[in-house]
CSV table of C-alpha atoms in Angstrom, one decimal:
chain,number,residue,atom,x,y,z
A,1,UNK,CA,-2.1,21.0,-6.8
A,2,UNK,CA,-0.6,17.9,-4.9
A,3,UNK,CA,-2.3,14.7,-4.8
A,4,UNK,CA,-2.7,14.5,-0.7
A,5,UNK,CA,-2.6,17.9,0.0
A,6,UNK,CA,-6.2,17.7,1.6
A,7,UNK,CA,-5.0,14.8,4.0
A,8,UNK,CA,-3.5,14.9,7.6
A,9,UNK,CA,-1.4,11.9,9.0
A,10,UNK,CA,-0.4,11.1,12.1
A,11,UNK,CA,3.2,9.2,12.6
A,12,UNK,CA,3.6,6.9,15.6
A,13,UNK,CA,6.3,5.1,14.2
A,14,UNK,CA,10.5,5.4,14.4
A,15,UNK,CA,12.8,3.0,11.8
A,16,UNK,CA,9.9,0.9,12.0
A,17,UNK,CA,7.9,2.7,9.9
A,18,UNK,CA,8.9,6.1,8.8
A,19,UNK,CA,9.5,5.4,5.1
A,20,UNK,CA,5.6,5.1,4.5
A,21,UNK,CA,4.9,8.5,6.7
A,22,UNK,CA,8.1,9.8,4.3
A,23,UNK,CA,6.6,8.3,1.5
A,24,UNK,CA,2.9,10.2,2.0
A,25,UNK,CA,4.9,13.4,3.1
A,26,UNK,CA,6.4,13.5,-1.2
A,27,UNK,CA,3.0,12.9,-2.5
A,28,UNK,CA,1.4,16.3,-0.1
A,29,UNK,CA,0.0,14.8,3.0
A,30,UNK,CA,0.5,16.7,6.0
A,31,UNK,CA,2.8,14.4,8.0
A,32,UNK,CA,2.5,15.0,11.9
A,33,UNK,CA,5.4,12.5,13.2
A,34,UNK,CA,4.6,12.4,17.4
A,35,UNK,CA,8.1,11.9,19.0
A,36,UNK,CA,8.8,10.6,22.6
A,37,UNK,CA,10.3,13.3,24.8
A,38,UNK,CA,13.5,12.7,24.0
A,39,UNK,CA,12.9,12.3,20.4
A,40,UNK,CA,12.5,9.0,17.8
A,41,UNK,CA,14.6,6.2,18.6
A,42,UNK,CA,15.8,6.8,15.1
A,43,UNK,CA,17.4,9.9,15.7
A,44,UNK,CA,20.1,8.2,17.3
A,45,UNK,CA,21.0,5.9,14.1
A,46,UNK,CA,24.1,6.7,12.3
A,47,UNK,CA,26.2,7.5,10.4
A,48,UNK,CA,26.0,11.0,11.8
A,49,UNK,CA,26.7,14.3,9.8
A,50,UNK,CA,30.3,14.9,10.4
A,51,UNK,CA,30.8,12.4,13.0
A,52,UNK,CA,28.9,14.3,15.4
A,53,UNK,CA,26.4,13.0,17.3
A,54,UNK,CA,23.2,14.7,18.0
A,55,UNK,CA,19.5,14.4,17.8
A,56,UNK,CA,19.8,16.3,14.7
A,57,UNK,CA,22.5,14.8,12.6
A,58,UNK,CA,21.5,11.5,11.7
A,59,UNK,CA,21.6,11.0,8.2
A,60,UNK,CA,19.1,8.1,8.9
A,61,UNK,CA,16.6,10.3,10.6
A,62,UNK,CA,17.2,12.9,7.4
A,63,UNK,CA,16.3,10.3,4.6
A,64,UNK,CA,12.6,9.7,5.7
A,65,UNK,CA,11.7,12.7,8.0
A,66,UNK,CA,12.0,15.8,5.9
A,67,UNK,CA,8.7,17.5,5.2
A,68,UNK,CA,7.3,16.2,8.4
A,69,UNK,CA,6.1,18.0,11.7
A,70,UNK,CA,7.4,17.1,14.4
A,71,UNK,CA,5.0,17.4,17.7
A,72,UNK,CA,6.7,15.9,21.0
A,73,UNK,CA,3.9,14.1,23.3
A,74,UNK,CA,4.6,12.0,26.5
A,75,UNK,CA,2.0,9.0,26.2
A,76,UNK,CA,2.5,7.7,29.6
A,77,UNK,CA,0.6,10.1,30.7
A,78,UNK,CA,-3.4,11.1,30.2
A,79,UNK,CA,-2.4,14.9,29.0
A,80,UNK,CA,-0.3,13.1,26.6
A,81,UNK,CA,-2.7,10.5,25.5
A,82,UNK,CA,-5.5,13.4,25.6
A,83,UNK,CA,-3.5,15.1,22.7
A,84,UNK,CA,-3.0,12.1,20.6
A,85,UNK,CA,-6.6,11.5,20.4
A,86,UNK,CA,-7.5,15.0,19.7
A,87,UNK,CA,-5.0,14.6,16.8
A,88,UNK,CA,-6.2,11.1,15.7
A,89,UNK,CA,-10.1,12.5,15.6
A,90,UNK,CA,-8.9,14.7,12.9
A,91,UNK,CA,-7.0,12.8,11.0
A,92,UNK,CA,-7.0,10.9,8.0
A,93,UNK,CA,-4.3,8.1,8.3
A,94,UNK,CA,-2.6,6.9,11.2
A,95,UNK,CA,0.9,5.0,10.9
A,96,UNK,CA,2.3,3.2,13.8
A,97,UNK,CA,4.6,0.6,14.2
A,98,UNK,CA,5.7,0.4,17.8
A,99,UNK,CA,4.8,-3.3,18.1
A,100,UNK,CA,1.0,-5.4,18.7
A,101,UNK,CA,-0.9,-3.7,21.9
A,102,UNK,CA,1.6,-1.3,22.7
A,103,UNK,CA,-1.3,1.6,21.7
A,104,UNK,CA,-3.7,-0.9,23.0
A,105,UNK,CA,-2.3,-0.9,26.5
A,106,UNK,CA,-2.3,2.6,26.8
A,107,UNK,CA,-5.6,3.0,25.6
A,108,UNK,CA,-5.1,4.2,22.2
A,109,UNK,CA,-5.6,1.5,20.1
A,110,UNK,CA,-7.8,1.4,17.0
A,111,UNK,CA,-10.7,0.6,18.8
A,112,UNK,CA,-10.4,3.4,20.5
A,113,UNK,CA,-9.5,5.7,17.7
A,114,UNK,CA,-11.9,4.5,15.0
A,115,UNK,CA,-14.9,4.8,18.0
A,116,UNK,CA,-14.2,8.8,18.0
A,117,UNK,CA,-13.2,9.4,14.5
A,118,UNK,CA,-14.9,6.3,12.0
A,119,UNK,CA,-13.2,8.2,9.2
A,120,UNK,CA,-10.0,7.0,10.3
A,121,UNK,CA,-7.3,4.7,8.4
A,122,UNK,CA,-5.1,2.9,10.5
A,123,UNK,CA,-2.0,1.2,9.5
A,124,UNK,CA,-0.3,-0.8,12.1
A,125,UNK,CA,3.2,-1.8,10.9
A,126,UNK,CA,4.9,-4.6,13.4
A,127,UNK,CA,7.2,-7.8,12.7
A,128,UNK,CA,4.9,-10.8,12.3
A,129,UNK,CA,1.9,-9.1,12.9
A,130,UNK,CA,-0.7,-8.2,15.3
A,131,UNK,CA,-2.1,-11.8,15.4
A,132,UNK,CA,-0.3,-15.3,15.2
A,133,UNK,CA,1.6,-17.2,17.5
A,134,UNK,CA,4.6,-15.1,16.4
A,135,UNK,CA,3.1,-11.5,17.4
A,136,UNK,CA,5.1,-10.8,20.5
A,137,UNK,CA,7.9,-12.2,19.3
A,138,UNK,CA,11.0,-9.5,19.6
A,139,UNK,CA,12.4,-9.2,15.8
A,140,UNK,CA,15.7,-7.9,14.1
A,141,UNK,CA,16.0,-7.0,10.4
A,142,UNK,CA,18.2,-10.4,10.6
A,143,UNK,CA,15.6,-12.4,12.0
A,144,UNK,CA,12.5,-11.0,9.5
A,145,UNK,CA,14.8,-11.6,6.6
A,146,UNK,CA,15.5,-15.0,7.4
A,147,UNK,CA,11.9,-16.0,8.6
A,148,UNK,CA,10.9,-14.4,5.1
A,149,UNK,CA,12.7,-16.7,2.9
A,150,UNK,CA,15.2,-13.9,2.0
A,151,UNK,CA,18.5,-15.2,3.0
A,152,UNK,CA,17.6,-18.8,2.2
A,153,UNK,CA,18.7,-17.0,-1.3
A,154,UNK,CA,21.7,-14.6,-0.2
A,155,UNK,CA,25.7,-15.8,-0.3
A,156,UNK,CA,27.8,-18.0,-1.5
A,157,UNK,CA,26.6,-21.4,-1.8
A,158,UNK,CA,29.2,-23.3,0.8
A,159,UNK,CA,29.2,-20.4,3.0
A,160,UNK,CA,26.3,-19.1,5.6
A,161,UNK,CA,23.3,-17.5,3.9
A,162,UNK,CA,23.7,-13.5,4.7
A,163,UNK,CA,21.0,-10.8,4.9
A,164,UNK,CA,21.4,-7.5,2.7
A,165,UNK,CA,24.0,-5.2,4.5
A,166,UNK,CA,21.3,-2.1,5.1
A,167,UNK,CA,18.0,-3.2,7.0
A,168,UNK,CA,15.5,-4.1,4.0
A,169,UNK,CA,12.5,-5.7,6.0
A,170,UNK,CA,10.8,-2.5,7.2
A,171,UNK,CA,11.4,-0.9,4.4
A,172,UNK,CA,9.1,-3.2,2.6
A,173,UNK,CA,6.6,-3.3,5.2
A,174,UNK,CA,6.3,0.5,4.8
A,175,UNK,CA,6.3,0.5,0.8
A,176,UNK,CA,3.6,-1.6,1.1
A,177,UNK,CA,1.6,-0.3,3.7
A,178,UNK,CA,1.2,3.2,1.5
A,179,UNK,CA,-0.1,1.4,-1.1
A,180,UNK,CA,-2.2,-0.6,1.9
A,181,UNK,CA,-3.5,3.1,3.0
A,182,UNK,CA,-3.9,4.6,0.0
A,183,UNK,CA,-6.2,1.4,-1.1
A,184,UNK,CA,-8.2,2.1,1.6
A,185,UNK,CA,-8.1,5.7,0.9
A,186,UNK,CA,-9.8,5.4,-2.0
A,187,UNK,CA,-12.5,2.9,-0.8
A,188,UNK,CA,-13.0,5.2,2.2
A,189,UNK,CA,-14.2,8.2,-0.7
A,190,UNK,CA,-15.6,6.1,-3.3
A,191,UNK,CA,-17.9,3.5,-1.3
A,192,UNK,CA,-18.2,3.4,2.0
A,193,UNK,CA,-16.8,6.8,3.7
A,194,UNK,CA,-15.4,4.9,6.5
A,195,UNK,CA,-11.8,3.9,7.8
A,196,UNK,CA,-10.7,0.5,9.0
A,197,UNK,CA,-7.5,-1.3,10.1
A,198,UNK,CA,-4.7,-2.5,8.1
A,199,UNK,CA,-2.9,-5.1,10.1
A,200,UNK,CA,0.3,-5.5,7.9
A,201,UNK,CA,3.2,-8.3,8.6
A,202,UNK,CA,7.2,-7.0,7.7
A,203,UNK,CA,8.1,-11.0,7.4
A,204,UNK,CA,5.0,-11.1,4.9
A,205,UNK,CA,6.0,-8.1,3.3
A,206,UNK,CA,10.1,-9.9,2.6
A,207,UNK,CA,7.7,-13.3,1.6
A,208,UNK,CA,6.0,-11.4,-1.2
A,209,UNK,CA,9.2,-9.7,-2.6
A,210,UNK,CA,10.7,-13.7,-3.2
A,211,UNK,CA,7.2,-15.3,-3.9
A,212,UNK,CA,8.5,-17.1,-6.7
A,213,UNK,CA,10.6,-19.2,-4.7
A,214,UNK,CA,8.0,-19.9,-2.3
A,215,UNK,CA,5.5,-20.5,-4.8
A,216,UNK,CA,8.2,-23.3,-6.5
A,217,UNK,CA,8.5,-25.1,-3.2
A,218,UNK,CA,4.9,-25.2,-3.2
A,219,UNK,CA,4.7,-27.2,-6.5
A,220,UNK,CA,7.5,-29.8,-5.8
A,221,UNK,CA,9.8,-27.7,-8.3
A,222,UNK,CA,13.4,-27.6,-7.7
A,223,UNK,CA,14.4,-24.8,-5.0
A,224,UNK,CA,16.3,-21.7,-5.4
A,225,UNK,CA,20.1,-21.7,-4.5
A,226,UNK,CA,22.0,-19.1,-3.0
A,227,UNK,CA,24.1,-18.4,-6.3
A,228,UNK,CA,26.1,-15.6,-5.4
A,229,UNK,CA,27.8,-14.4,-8.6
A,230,UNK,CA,26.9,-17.6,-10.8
A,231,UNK,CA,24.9,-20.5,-11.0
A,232,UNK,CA,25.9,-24.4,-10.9
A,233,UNK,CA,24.1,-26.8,-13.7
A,234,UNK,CA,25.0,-30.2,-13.2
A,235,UNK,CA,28.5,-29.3,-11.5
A,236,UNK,CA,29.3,-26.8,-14.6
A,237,UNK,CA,30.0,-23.3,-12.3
A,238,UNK,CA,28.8,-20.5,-14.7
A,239,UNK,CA,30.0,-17.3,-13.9
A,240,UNK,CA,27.8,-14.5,-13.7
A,241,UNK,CA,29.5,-11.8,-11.9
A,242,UNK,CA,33.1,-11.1,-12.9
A,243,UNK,CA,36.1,-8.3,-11.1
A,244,UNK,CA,37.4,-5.8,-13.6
A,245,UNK,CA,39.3,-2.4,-13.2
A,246,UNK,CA,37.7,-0.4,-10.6
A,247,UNK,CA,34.7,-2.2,-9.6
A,248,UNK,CA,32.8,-5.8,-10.9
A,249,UNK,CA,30.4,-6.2,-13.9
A,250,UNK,CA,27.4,-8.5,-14.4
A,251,UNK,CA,28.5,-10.3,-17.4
A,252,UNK,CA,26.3,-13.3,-19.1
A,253,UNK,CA,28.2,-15.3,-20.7
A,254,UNK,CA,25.6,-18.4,-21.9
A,255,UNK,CA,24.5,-20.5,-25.0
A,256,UNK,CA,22.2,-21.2,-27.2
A,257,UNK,CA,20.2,-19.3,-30.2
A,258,UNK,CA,18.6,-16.9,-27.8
A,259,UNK,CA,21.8,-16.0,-26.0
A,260,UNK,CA,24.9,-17.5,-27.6
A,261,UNK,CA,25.0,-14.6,-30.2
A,262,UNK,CA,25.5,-12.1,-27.4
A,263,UNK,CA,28.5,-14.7,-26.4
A,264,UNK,CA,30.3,-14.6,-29.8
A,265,UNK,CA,30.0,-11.1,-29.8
A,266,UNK,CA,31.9,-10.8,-26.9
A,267,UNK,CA,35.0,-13.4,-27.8
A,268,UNK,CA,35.2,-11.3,-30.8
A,269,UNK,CA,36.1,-8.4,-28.7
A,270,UNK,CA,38.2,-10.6,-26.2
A,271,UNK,CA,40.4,-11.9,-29.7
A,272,UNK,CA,40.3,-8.2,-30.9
A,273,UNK,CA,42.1,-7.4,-27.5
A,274,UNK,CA,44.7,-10.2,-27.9
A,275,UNK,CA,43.4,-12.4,-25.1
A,276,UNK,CA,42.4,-15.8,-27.1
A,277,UNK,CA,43.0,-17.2,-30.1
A,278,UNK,CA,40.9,-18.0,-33.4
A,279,UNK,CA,40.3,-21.2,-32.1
A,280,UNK,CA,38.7,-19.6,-29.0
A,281,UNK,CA,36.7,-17.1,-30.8
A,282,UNK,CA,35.2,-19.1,-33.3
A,283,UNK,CA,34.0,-21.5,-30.7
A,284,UNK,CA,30.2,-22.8,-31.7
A,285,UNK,CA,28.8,-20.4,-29.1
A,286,UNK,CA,25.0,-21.5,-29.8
A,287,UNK,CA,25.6,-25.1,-29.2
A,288,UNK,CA,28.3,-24.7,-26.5
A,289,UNK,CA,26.0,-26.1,-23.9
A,290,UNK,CA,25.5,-29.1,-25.9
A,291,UNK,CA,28.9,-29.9,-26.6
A,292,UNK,CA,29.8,-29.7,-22.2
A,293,UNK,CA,26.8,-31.5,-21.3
A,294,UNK,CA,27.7,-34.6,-24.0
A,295,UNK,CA,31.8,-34.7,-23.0
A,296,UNK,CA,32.7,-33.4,-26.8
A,297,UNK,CA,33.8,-30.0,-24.9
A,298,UNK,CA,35.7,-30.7,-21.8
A,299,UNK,CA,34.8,-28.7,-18.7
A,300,UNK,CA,38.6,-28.1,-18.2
A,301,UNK,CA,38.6,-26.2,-21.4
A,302,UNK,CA,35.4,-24.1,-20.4
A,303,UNK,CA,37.2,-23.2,-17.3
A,304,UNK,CA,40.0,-22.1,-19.8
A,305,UNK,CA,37.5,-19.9,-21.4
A,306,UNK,CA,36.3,-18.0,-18.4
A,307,UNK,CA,40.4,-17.4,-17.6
A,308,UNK,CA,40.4,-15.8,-20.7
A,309,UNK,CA,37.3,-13.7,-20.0
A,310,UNK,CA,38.1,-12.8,-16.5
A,311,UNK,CA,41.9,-11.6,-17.6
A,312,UNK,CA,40.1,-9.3,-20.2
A,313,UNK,CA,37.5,-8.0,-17.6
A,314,UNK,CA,40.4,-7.1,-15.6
A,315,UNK,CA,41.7,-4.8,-18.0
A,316,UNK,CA,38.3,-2.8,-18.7
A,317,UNK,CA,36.8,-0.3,-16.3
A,318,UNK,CA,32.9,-0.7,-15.7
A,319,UNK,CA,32.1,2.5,-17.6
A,320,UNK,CA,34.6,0.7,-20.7
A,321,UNK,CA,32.9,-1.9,-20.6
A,322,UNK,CA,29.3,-0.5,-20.4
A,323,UNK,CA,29.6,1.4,-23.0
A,324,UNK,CA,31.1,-0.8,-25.2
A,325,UNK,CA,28.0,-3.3,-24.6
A,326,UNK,CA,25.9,-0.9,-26.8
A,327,UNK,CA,28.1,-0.8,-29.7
A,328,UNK,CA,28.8,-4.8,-30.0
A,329,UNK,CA,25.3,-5.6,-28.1
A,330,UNK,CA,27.1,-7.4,-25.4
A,331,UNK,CA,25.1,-8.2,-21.9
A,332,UNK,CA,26.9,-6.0,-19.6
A,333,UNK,CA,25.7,-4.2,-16.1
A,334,UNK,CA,28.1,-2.9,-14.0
A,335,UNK,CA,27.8,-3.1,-10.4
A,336,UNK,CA,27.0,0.3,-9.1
A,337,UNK,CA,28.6,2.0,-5.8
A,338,UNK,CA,26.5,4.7,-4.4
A,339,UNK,CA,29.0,7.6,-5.9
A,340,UNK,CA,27.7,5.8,-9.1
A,341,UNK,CA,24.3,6.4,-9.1
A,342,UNK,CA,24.6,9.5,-7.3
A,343,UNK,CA,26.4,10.6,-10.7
A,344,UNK,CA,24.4,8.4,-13.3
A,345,UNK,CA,23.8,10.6,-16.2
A,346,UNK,CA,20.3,8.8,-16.6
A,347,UNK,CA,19.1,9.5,-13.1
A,348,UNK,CA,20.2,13.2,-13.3
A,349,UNK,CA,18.6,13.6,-16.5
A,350,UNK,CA,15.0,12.4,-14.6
A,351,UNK,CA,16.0,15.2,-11.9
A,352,UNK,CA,15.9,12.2,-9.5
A,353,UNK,CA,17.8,13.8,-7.4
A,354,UNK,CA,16.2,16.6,-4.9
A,355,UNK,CA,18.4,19.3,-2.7
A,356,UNK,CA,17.9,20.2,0.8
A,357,UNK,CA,19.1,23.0,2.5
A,358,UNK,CA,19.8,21.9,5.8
A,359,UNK,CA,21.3,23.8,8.3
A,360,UNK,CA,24.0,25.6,6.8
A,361,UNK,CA,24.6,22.9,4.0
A,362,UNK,CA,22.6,21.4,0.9
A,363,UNK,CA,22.4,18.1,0.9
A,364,UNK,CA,21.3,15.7,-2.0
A,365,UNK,CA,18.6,13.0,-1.4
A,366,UNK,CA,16.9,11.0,-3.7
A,367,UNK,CA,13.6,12.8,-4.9
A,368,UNK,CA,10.6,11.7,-6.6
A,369,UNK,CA,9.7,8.1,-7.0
A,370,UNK,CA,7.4,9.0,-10.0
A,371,UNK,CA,6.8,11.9,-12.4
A,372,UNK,CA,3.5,12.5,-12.3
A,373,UNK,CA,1.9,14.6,-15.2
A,374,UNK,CA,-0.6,16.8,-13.4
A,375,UNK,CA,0.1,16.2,-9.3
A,376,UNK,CA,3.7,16.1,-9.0
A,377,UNK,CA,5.6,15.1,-5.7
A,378,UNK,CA,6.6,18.3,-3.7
A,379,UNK,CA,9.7,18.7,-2.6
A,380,UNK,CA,10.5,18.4,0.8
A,381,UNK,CA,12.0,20.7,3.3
A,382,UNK,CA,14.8,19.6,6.1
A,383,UNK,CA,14.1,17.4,8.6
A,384,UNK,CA,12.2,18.8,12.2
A,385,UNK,CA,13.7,19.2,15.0
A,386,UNK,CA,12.4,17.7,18.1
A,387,UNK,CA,9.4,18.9,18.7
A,388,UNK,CA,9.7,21.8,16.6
A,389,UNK,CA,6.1,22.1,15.8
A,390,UNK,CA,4.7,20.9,18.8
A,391,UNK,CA,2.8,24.4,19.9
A,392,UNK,CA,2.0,24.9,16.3
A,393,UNK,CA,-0.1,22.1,16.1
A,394,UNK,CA,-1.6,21.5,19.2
A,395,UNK,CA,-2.6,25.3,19.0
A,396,UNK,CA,-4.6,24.4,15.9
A,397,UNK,CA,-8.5,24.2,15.5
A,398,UNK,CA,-10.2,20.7,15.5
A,399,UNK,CA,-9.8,19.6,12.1
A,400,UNK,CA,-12.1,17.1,10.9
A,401,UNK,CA,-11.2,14.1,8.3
A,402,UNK,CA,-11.5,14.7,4.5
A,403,UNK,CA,-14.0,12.5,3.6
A,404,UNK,CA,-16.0,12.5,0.5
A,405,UNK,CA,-18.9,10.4,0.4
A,406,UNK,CA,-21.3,10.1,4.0
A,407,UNK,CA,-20.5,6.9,6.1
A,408,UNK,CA,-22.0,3.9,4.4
A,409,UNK,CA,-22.7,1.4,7.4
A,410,UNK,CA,-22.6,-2.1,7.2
A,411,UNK,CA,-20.3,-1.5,3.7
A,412,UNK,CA,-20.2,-4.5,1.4
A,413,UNK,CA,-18.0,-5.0,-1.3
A,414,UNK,CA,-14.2,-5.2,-2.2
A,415,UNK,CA,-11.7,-2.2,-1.9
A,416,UNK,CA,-11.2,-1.5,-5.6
A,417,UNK,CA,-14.8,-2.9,-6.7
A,418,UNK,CA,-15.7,-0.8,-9.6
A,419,UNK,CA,-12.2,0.4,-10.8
A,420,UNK,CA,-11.4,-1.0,-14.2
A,421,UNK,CA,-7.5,-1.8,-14.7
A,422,UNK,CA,-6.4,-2.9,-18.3
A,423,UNK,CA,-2.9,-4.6,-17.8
């Protein structure tokens, strides 16, 4: 048994929003993506499978498509638009994200939908949106990320603020808009047996993932800085992130009785090495902070320090120093590179991993987001080609939504009223 394997949804989505239809797909839903002819504008995202350039070897389009059917309809014209809706009437979910009134100007909006089939769930995925003065404002993964508060706290300090490398804002927009749908899933076969719209915002979505900064503005508390790999407190730089052998580590080296033990364990290790002195070693680590801040310590000397450090860190591979954390309870990450989580003992040991045969090739994506004891994700089989189950799935009978309870009209109540959550 799969948890949505009694569910249909429908995908009008590309880049935009193909994570949540991905997302469903892994916990059983049957996933219909509708394509342009043509195919998804992400189709043509790179990097490509051996440089080549197809329809079918984006390695973009392969992360969040597999499992999914693909069924090619031309909406600019009625035939087209006919088949959508004889889709949508059966459905349980629809995704879209190709922008505010772009269904509704072709006459396959939500009104529309939910008229024919009140069952339905619709999540509607767009920039800012599908009210607000900002709605039809064209958007970039640059431009939600800075109007989300995001890069405000991304860089260096004396440098420009910088957005994170791969586009992020979408990709929260979508993670939230499954657990959007599946919200209203539940209400839809607990209390009221009817669908509704979920209008969901990308720059909201980015908002909520740094709401504690927003929340501090709010109250008058000191902003966040862009601190890059340390923080500044009163002028004193404290390094954070620090270059050794074959990568860089997340080293915290602070002060104090909660962490200036961790600190003197490390010196201990940097005198076993050879790289201070007694003197340095036997530094009063708990009140080192004190001493800076009151001119006993001067900050030329603490800067002498982190030399010291940083030389030693330069010597040690991440994995050395990782490891070595355990045994002298030092607080040490290293900073991963995708061949290192793709062969991190712990993640292989979860079977996080999940091989697809596509093609002629096996290729490894990252599997379940969740063990589940008694509905576990499925795996999922290669990406569609375009349009591959097009005749398949128009050639179907008229399905009709799974829905539980009889419609309730003029439901009152919340979402989750009733369910019980001990935290």
């Amino acid at each position: 048994m799969v948890m949505l394997g009694e569910y249909r949804v429908i995908e009008l989505a590309d880049e935009r929003g193909q994570l949540a239809g991905h997302v469903l797909a892994s916990l059983g839903a049957e996933v219909i993506t509708v394509e342009p002819p043509g195919g998804s504008h992400s189709r043509t995202i790179g990097p490509f499978a051996d440089d080549l350039v197809s329809s079918d070897t984006s390695l973009w389009y392969w992360s969040y498509n597999r499992g999914k059917k693909s069924v090619v309809l031309d909406l600019e014209t009625s035939e087209g638009r006919d088949e959508l809706l004889r889709l949508t009437d059966g459905a349980d979910i629809v995704i879209e994200a190709y922008g505010p009134n772009v269904l509704d100007e072709l006459g396959l909006g939500y009104e529309v939908m939910s008229e024919r089939n009140p069952a339905l769930i619709h999540l509607s995925i767009s920039a800012f949106g599908d009210d607000g003065p900002k709605a039809s404002w064209e958007a970039t993964d640059l431009t939600i990320m800075a109007s989300g508060g995001q890069m405000s706290l991304a860089g260096d300090l004396d440098r420009a603020p910088l957005r994170i490398p791969l586009p992020q804002a979408y990709m929260h927009a979508s993670s939230e808009g499954v657990g959007a749908a599946l919200i209203a899933l539940y209400e839809r076969q607990h209390n009221s047996g009817l669908g509704q719209h979920i209008n969901l915002s990308a720059q909201a979505s980015t908002l909520q993932a740094s709401q504690t900064n927003m929340v501090a503005s709010a109250i008058n508390a000191p902003p966040a800085i862009r601190s890059a790999g340390g923080v500044t407190i009163s002028d004193i730089y404290v390094q954070l992130m620090w270059p050794c052998a074959d990568g860089h580590i997340s080293l915290t080296v602070l002060f104090g009785p909660a962490l200036g033990p961790f600190t003197r364990n490390l010196m201990e290790w940097v005198f076993e090495e050879g790289f201070c002195d007694e003197a340095t070693r036997d530094k009063d680590w708990l009140n080192y902070a004190e001493l800076i801040f009151s001119g006993q310590e001067p900050v030329a000397e603490y800067d002498r320090v982190k030399t010291v450090i940083g030389k030693f860190c330069a010597t040690k591979t991440k994995a050395e120093l990782f490891e070595e954390a355990f045994v002298r309870r030092l607080l040490i990450a290293p900073v991963t590179t995708a061949e290192d989580v793709l062969n991190n003992p712990h993640l292989a040991e979860r079977d996080v991993w999940e091989d697809t045969k596509i093609g002629d090739r096996v290729v490894r994506f990252p599997g379940r987001m969740a063990i589940f004891s008694e509905t576990p994700q499925v795996p999922l089989p290669e990406p569609p080609t375009i349009g591959e189950h097009t005749n398949q799935v128009l050639s179907q009978p008229a399905r009709t939504p799974n829905v539980a309870i009889a419609p309730i009209p003029n439901r009152q109540g919340k979402a989750l009223e009733g369910l019980k959550i001990l935290d």
